[in-house]
GROMACS .gro file of C-alpha atoms in nm:
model
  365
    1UNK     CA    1  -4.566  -0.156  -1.203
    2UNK     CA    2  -4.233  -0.189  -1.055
    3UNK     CA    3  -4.217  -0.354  -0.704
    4UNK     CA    4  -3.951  -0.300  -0.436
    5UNK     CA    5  -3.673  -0.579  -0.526
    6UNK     CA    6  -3.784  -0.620  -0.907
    7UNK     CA    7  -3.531  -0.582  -1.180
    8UNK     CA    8  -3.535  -0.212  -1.358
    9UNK     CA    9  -3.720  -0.317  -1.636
   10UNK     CA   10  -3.584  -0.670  -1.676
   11UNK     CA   11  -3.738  -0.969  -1.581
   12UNK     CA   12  -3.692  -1.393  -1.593
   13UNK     CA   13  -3.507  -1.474  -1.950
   14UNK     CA   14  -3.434  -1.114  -2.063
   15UNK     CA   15  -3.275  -1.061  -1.704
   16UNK     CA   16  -3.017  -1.329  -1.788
   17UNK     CA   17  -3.003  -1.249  -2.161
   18UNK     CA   18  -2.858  -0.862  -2.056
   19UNK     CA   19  -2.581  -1.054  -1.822
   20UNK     CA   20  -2.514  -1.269  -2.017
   21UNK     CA   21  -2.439  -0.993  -2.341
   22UNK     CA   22  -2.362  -0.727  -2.167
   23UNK     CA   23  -2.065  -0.531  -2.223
   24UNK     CA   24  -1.906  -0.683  -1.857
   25UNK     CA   25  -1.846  -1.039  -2.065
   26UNK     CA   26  -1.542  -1.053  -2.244
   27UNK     CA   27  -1.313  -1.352  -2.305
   28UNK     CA   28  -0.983  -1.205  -2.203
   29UNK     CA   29  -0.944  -1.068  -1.816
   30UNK     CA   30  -0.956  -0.747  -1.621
   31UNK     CA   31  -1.283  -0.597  -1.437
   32UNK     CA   32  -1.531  -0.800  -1.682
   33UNK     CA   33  -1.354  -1.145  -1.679
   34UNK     CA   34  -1.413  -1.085  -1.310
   35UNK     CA   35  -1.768  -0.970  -1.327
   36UNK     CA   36  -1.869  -1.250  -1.543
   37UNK     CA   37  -1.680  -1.459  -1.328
   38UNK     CA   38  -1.840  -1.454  -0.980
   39UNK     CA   39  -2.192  -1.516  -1.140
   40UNK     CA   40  -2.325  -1.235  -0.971
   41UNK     CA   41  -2.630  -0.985  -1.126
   42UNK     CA   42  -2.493  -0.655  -1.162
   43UNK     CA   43  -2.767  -0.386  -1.070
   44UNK     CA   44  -2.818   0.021  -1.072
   45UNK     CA   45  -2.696   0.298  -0.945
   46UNK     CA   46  -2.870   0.584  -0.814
   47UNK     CA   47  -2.769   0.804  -1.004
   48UNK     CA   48  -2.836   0.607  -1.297
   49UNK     CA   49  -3.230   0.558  -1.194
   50UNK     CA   50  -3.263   0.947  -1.142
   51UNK     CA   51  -3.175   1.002  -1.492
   52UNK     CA   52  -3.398   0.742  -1.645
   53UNK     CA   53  -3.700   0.896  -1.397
   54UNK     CA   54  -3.577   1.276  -1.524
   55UNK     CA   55  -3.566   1.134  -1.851
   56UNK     CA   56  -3.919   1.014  -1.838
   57UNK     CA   57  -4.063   1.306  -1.664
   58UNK     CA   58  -3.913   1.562  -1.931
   59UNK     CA   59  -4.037   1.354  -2.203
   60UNK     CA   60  -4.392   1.346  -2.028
   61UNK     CA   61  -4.382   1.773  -2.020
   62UNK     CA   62  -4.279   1.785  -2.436
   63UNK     CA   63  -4.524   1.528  -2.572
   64UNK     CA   64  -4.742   1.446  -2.289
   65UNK     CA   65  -4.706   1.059  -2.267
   66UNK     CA   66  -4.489   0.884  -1.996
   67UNK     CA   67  -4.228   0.641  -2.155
   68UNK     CA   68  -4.273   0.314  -1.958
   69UNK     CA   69  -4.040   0.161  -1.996
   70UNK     CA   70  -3.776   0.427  -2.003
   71UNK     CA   71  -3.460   0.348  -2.186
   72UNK     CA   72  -3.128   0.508  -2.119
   73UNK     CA   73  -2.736   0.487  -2.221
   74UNK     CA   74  -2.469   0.494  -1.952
   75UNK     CA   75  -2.142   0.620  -1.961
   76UNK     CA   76  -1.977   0.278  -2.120
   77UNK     CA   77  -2.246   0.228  -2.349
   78UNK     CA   78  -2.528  -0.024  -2.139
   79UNK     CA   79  -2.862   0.080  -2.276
   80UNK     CA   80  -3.090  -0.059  -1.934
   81UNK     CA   81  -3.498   0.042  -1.945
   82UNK     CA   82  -3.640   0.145  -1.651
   83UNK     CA   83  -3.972   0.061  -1.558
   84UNK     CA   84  -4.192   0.312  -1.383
   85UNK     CA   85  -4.348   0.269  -1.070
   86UNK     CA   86  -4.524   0.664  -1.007
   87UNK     CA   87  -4.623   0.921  -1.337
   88UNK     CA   88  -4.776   1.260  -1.241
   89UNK     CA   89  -4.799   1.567  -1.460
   90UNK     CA   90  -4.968   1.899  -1.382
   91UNK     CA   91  -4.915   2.198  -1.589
   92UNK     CA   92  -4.519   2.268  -1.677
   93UNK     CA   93  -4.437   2.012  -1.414
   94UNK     CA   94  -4.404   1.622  -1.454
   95UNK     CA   95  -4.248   1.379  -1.185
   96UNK     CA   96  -4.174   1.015  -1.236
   97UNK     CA   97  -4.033   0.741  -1.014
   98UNK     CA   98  -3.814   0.457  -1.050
   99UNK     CA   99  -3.720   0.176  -0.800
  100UNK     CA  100  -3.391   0.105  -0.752
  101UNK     CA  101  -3.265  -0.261  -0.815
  102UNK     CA  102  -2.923  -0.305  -0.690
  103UNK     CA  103  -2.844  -0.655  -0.847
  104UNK     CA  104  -2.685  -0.892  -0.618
  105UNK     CA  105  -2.523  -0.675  -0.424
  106UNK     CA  106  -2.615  -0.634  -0.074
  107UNK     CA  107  -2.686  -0.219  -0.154
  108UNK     CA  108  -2.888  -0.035   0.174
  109UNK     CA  109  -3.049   0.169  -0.089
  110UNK     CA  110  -3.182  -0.163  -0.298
  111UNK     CA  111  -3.544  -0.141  -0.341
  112UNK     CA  112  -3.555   0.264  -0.256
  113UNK     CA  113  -3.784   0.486  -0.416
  114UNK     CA  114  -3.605   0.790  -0.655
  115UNK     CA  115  -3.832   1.024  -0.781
  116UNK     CA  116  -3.759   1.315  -1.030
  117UNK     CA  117  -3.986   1.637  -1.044
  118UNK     CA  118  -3.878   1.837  -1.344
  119UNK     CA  119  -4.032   2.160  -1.418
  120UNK     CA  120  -3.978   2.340  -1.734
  121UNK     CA  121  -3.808   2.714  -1.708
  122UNK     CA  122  -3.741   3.002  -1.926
  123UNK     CA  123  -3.526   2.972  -2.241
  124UNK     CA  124  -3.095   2.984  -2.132
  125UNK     CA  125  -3.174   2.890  -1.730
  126UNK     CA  126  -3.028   2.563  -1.826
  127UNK     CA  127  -3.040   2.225  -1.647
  128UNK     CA  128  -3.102   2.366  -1.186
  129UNK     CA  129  -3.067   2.078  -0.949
  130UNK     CA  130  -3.236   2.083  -0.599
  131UNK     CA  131  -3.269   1.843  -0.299
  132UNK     CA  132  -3.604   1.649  -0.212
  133UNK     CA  133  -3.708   1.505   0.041
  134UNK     CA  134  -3.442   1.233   0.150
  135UNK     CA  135  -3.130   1.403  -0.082
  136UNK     CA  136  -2.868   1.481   0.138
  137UNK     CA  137  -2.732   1.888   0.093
  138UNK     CA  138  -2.366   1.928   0.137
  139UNK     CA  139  -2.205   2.077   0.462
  140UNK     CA  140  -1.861   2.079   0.450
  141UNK     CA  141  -1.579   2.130   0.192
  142UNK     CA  142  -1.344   1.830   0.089
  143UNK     CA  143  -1.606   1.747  -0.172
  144UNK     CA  144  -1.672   1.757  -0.518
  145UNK     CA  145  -1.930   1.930  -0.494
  146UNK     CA  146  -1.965   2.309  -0.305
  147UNK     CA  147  -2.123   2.370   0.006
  148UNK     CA  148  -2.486   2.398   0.010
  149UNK     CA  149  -2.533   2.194  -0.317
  150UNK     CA  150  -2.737   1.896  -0.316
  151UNK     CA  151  -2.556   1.585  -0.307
  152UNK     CA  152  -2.588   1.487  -0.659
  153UNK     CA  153  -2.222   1.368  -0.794
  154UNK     CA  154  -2.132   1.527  -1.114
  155UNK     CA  155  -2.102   1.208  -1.347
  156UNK     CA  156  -2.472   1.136  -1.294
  157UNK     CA  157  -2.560   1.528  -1.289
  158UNK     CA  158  -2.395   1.556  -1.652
  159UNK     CA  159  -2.577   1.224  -1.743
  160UNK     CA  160  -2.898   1.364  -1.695
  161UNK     CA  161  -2.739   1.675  -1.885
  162UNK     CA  162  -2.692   1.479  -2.132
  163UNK     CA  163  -3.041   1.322  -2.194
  164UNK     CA  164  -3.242   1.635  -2.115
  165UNK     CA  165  -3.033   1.720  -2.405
  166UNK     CA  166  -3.136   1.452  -2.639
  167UNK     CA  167  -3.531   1.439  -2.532
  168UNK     CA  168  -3.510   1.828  -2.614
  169UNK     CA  169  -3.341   1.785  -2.959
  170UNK     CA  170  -3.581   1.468  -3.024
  171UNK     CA  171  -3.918   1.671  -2.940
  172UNK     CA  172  -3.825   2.079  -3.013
  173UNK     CA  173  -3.781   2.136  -2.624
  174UNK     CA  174  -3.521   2.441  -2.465
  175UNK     CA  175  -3.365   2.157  -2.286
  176UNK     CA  176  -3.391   2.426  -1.971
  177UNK     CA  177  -3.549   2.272  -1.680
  178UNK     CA  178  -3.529   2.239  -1.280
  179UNK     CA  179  -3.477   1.897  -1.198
  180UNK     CA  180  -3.553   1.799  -0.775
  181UNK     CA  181  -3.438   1.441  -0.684
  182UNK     CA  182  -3.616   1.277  -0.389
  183UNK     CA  183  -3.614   0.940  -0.249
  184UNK     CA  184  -3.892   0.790  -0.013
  185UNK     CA  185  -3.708   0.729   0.326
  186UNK     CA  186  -3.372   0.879   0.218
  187UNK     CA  187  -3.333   1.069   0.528
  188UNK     CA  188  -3.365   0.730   0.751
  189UNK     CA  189  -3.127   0.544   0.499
  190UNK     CA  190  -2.866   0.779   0.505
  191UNK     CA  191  -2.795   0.713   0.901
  192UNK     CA  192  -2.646   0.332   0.785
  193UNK     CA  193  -2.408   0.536   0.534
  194UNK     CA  194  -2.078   0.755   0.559
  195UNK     CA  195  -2.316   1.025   0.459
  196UNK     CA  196  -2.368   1.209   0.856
  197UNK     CA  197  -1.968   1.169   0.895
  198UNK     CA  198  -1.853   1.379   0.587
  199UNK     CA  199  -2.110   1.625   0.608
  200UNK     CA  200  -2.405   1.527   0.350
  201UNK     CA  201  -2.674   1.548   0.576
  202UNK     CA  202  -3.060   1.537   0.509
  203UNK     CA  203  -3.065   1.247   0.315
  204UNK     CA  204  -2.872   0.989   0.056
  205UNK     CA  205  -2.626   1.101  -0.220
  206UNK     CA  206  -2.704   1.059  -0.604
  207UNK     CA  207  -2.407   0.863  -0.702
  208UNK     CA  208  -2.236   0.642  -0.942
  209UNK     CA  209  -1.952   0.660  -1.218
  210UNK     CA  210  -2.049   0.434  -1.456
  211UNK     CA  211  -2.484   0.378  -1.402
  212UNK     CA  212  -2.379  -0.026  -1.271
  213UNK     CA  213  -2.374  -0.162  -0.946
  214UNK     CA  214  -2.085  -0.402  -0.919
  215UNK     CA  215  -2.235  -0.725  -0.710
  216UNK     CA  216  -2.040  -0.765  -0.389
  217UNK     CA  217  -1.929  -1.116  -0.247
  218UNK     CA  218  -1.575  -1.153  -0.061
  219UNK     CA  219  -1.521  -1.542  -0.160
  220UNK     CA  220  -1.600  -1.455  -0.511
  221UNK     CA  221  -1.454  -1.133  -0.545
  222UNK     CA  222  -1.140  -1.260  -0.388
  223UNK     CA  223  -1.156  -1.527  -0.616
  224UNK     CA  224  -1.211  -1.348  -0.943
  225UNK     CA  225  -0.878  -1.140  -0.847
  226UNK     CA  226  -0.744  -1.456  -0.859
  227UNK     CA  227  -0.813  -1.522  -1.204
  228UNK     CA  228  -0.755  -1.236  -1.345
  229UNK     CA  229  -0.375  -1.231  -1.231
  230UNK     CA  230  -0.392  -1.566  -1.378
  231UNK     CA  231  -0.530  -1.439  -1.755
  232UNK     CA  232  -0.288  -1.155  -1.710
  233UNK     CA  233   0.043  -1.378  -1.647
  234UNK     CA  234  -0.089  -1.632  -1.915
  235UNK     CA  235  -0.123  -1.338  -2.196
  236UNK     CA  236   0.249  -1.278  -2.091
  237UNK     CA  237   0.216  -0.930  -1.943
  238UNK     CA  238   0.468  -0.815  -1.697
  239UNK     CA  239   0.310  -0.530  -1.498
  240UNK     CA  240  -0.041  -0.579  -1.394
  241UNK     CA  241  -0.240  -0.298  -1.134
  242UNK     CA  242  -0.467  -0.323  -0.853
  243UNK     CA  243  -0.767  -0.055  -0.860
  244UNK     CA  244  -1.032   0.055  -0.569
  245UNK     CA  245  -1.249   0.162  -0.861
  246UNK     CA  246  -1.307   0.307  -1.258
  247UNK     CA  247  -1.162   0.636  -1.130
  248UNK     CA  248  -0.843   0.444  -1.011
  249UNK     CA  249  -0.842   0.202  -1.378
  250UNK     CA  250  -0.868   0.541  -1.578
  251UNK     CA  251  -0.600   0.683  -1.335
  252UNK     CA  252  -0.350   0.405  -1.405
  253UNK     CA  253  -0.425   0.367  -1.766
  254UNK     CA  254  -0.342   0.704  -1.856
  255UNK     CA  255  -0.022   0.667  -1.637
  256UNK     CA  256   0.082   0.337  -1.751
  257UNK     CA  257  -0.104   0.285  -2.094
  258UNK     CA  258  -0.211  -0.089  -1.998
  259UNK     CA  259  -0.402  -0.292  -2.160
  260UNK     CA  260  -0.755  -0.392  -2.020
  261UNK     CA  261  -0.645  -0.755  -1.877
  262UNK     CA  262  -0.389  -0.621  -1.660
  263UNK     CA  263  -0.623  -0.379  -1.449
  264UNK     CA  264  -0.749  -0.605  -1.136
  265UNK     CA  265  -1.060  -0.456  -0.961
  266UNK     CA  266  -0.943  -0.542  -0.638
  267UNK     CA  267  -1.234  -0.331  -0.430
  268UNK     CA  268  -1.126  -0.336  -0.073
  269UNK     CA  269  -0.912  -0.643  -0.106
  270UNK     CA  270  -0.577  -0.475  -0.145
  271UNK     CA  271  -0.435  -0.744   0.055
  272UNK     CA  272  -0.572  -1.039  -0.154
  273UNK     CA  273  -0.386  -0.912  -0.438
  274UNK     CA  274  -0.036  -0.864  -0.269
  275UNK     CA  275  -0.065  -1.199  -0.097
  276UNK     CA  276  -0.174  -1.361  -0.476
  277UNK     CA  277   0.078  -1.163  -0.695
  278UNK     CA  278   0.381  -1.308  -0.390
  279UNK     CA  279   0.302  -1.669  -0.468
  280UNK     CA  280   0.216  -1.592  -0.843
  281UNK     CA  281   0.511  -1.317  -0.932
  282UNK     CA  282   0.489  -1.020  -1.213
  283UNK     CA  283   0.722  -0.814  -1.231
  284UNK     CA  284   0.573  -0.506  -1.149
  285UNK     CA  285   0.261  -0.441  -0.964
  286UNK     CA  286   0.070  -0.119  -0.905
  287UNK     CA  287  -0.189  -0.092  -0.638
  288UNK     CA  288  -0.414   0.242  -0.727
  289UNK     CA  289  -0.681   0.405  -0.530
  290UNK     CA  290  -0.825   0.728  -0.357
  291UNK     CA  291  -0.670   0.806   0.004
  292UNK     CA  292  -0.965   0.822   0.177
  293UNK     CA  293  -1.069   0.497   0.013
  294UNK     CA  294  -0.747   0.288   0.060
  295UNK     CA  295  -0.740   0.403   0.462
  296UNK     CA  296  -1.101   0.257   0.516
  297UNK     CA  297  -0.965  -0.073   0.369
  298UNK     CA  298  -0.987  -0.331   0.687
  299UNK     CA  299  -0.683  -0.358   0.880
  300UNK     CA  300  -0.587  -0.707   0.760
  301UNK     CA  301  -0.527  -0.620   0.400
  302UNK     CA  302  -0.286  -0.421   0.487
  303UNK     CA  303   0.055  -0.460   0.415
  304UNK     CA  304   0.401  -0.379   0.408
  305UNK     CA  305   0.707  -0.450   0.226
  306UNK     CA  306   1.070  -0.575   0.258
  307UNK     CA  307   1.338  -0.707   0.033
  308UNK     CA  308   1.261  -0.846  -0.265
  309UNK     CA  309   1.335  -1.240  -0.350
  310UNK     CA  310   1.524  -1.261  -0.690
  311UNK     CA  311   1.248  -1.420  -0.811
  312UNK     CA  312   1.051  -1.072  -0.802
  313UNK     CA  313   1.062  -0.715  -0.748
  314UNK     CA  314   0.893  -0.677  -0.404
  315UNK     CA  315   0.786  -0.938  -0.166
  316UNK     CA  316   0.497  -0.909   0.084
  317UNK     CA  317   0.390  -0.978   0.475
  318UNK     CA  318   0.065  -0.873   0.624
  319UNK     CA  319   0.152  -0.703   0.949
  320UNK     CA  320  -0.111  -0.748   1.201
  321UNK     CA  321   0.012  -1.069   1.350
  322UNK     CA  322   0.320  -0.904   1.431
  323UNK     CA  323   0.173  -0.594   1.529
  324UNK     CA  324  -0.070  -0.782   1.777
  325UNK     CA  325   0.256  -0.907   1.993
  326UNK     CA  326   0.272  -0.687   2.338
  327UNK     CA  327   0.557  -0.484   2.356
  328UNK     CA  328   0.890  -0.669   2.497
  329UNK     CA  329   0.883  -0.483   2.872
  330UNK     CA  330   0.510  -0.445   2.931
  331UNK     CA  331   0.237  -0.762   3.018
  332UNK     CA  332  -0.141  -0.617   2.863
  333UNK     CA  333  -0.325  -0.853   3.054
  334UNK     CA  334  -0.256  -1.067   3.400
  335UNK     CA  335  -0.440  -1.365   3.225
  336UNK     CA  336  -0.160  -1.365   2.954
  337UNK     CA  337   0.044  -1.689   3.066
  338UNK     CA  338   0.374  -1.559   2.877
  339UNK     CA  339   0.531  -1.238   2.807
  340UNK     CA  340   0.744  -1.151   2.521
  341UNK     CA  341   1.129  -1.178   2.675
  342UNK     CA  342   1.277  -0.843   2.715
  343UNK     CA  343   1.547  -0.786   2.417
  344UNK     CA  344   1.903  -0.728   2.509
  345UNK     CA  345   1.904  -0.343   2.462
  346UNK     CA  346   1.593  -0.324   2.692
  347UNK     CA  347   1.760  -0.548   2.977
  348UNK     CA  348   1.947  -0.331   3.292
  349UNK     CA  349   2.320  -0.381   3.292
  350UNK     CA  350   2.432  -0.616   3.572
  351UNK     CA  351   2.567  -0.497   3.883
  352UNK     CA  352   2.927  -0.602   3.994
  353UNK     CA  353   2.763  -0.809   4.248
  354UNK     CA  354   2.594  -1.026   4.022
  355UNK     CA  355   2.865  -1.204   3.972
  356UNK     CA  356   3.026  -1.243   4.253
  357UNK     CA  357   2.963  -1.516   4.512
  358UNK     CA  358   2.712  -1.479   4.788
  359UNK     CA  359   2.848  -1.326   5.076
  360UNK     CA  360   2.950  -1.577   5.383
  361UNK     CA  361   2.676  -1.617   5.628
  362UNK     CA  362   2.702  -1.398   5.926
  363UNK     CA  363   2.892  -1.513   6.272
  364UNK     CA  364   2.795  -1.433   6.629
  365UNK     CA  365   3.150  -1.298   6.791
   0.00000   0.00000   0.00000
């Protein structure tokens, strides 16, 4: 059985083994060079561990048998297994439960509890979705998803598609079924995420692009940006891009038709690259990324521009420094020991008097 923390179905050697020849290792640069890089263990995503405990439980209702451990395929081809840590199956209804290993990265769902109940329903209901206990339902609009819908994203919803698909075809099933995601504690989880704020409320979201946690750690991630500017201006390419994301690399690629080395996954470190790319030029350099994403970067890695050197196209200054100066005519504090002098246009224009000499001292008659 699974235990909180434990690796989804890989343990000691064959832990390192899937690092190690996984498709994130690649001799060249761009998002694997840097995932190989920083050393770190990549993990799951939630929405990858719902569809390998859907995947089990609808396997379970067609031949009866819980696969343990539960092999799936993600979106870029990783083929993880899954071990279980709950089976149950009563009549047309089967649930099974995976724990969520998050890698390296410091993820507040690591260790949580997702459990899928699938029931089976009549033939051309196809694949329902509900909310559990501790899945968030959606509130407000914005999203991708409508109001009232549980907060299951739609890559990992047509993941799990996908496989109720293939365990149908595989074992003579309709492939129509009612899948409800839960996860133990969800509800109390969700109040350290964004979740409250943009109106998922009830619980966490089932999330994830591509089924793979990317480890998180700023000297290393900073770091591996580093290096793969460095591949990219070694292999001689002139226009390299920054990306929050895979949304933002496919964004960019189909814009720009670059080759894999030259997409940096910068993450939140927008500022690391513009501050690398000044003291190591390209010519061009495209920073790509969701709004909402891109404003919840920290203040200091923002940036702005000015002219560009001839040794480059655009040049780069981080701002808060100068923005932290109080403003020419105004003191913030009475402990400050200097102001900023007032600048000519801000100073009042002399009076004649200024100028002239003091006036005699007055004489009694």
């Amino acid at each position: 059985m699974q235990q909180p923390g434990q690796g989804a179905g890989l343990s000691g050697p064959a832990e390192n083994e899937y690092v190690h020849r996984s498709p994130f290792v690649s001799s060249g640069g761009g998002r694997e060079a840097q995932l190989k890089h920083t050393g770190l263990r990549p993990g799951w995503t939630t929405g990858a561990c719902a569809t390998a405990a859907t995947t089990a439980a609808y396997t379970a209702l067609l031949t009866g048998d819980f696969p343990d451990p539960v092999t799936i395929t993600l979106p870029k081809g990783q083929t993880p297994s899954f071990a279980l840590t709950a089976e149950e199956h009563a009549g047309d209804t089967a649930t099974a439960a995976v724990v969520k290993d998050a890698g390296d990265d410091p993820d507040v769902t690591h260790g949580a509890v997702i459990r899928s109940t699938v029931r089976l329903l009549p033939p051309g209901s196809g694949v329902v979705f509900r909310a559990g206990e501790g899945v968030g339902t959606v509130t407000l609009p914005g999203l991708p998803l409508d109001v009232g819908e549980p907060a299951i994203n739609p890559v990992p919803r047509q993941l799990m598609r996908e496989h109720v698909a293939r365990v149908a075809a595989a074992h003579g099933g309709t492939g129509d079924v009612e899948i409800t995601l839960s996860v133990d504690g969800g509800a109390e989880i969700a109040r350290s995420t964004w979740n409250p704020r943009i109106g998922i409320l009830g619980g966490l979201s089932i999330l994830g692009t591509t089924g793979v946690v990317v480890p998180y750690s700023c000297s290393a991630w900073i770091d591996s940006i580093r290096r793969g500017v460095d591949v990219a201006r070694a292999g001689g390419l002139t226009h390299v891009a920054g990306c929050t994301g895979s949304t933002s690399e496919r964004t960019v690629t189909g814009l720009y038709d670059l080759p894999e080395i030259a997409l940096l996954d910068m993450g939140d470190f927008a500022g690391a690259v513009l501050k690398y790319v000044r003291r190591h030029p390209v010519d061009r350099l495209t920073v790509c990324g969701g709004f909402a994403k891109l404003s919840s970067s920290p203040p200091a890695t923002w940036t702005c521009t000015r002219p560009a050197p001839r040794s480059t196209r655009a040049s780069w200054r981080t701002w808060p420094a100068r923005a932290a100066r109080p403003r020419p005519w105004r003191r913030r504090s009475r402990r400050r020991t200097r102001a900023w002098p007032p600048c000519a246009s801000a100073r009042p224009p002399a009076s004649p008097s200024a100028t002239s000499s003091p006036p005699a001292p007055a004489t009694s008659p």
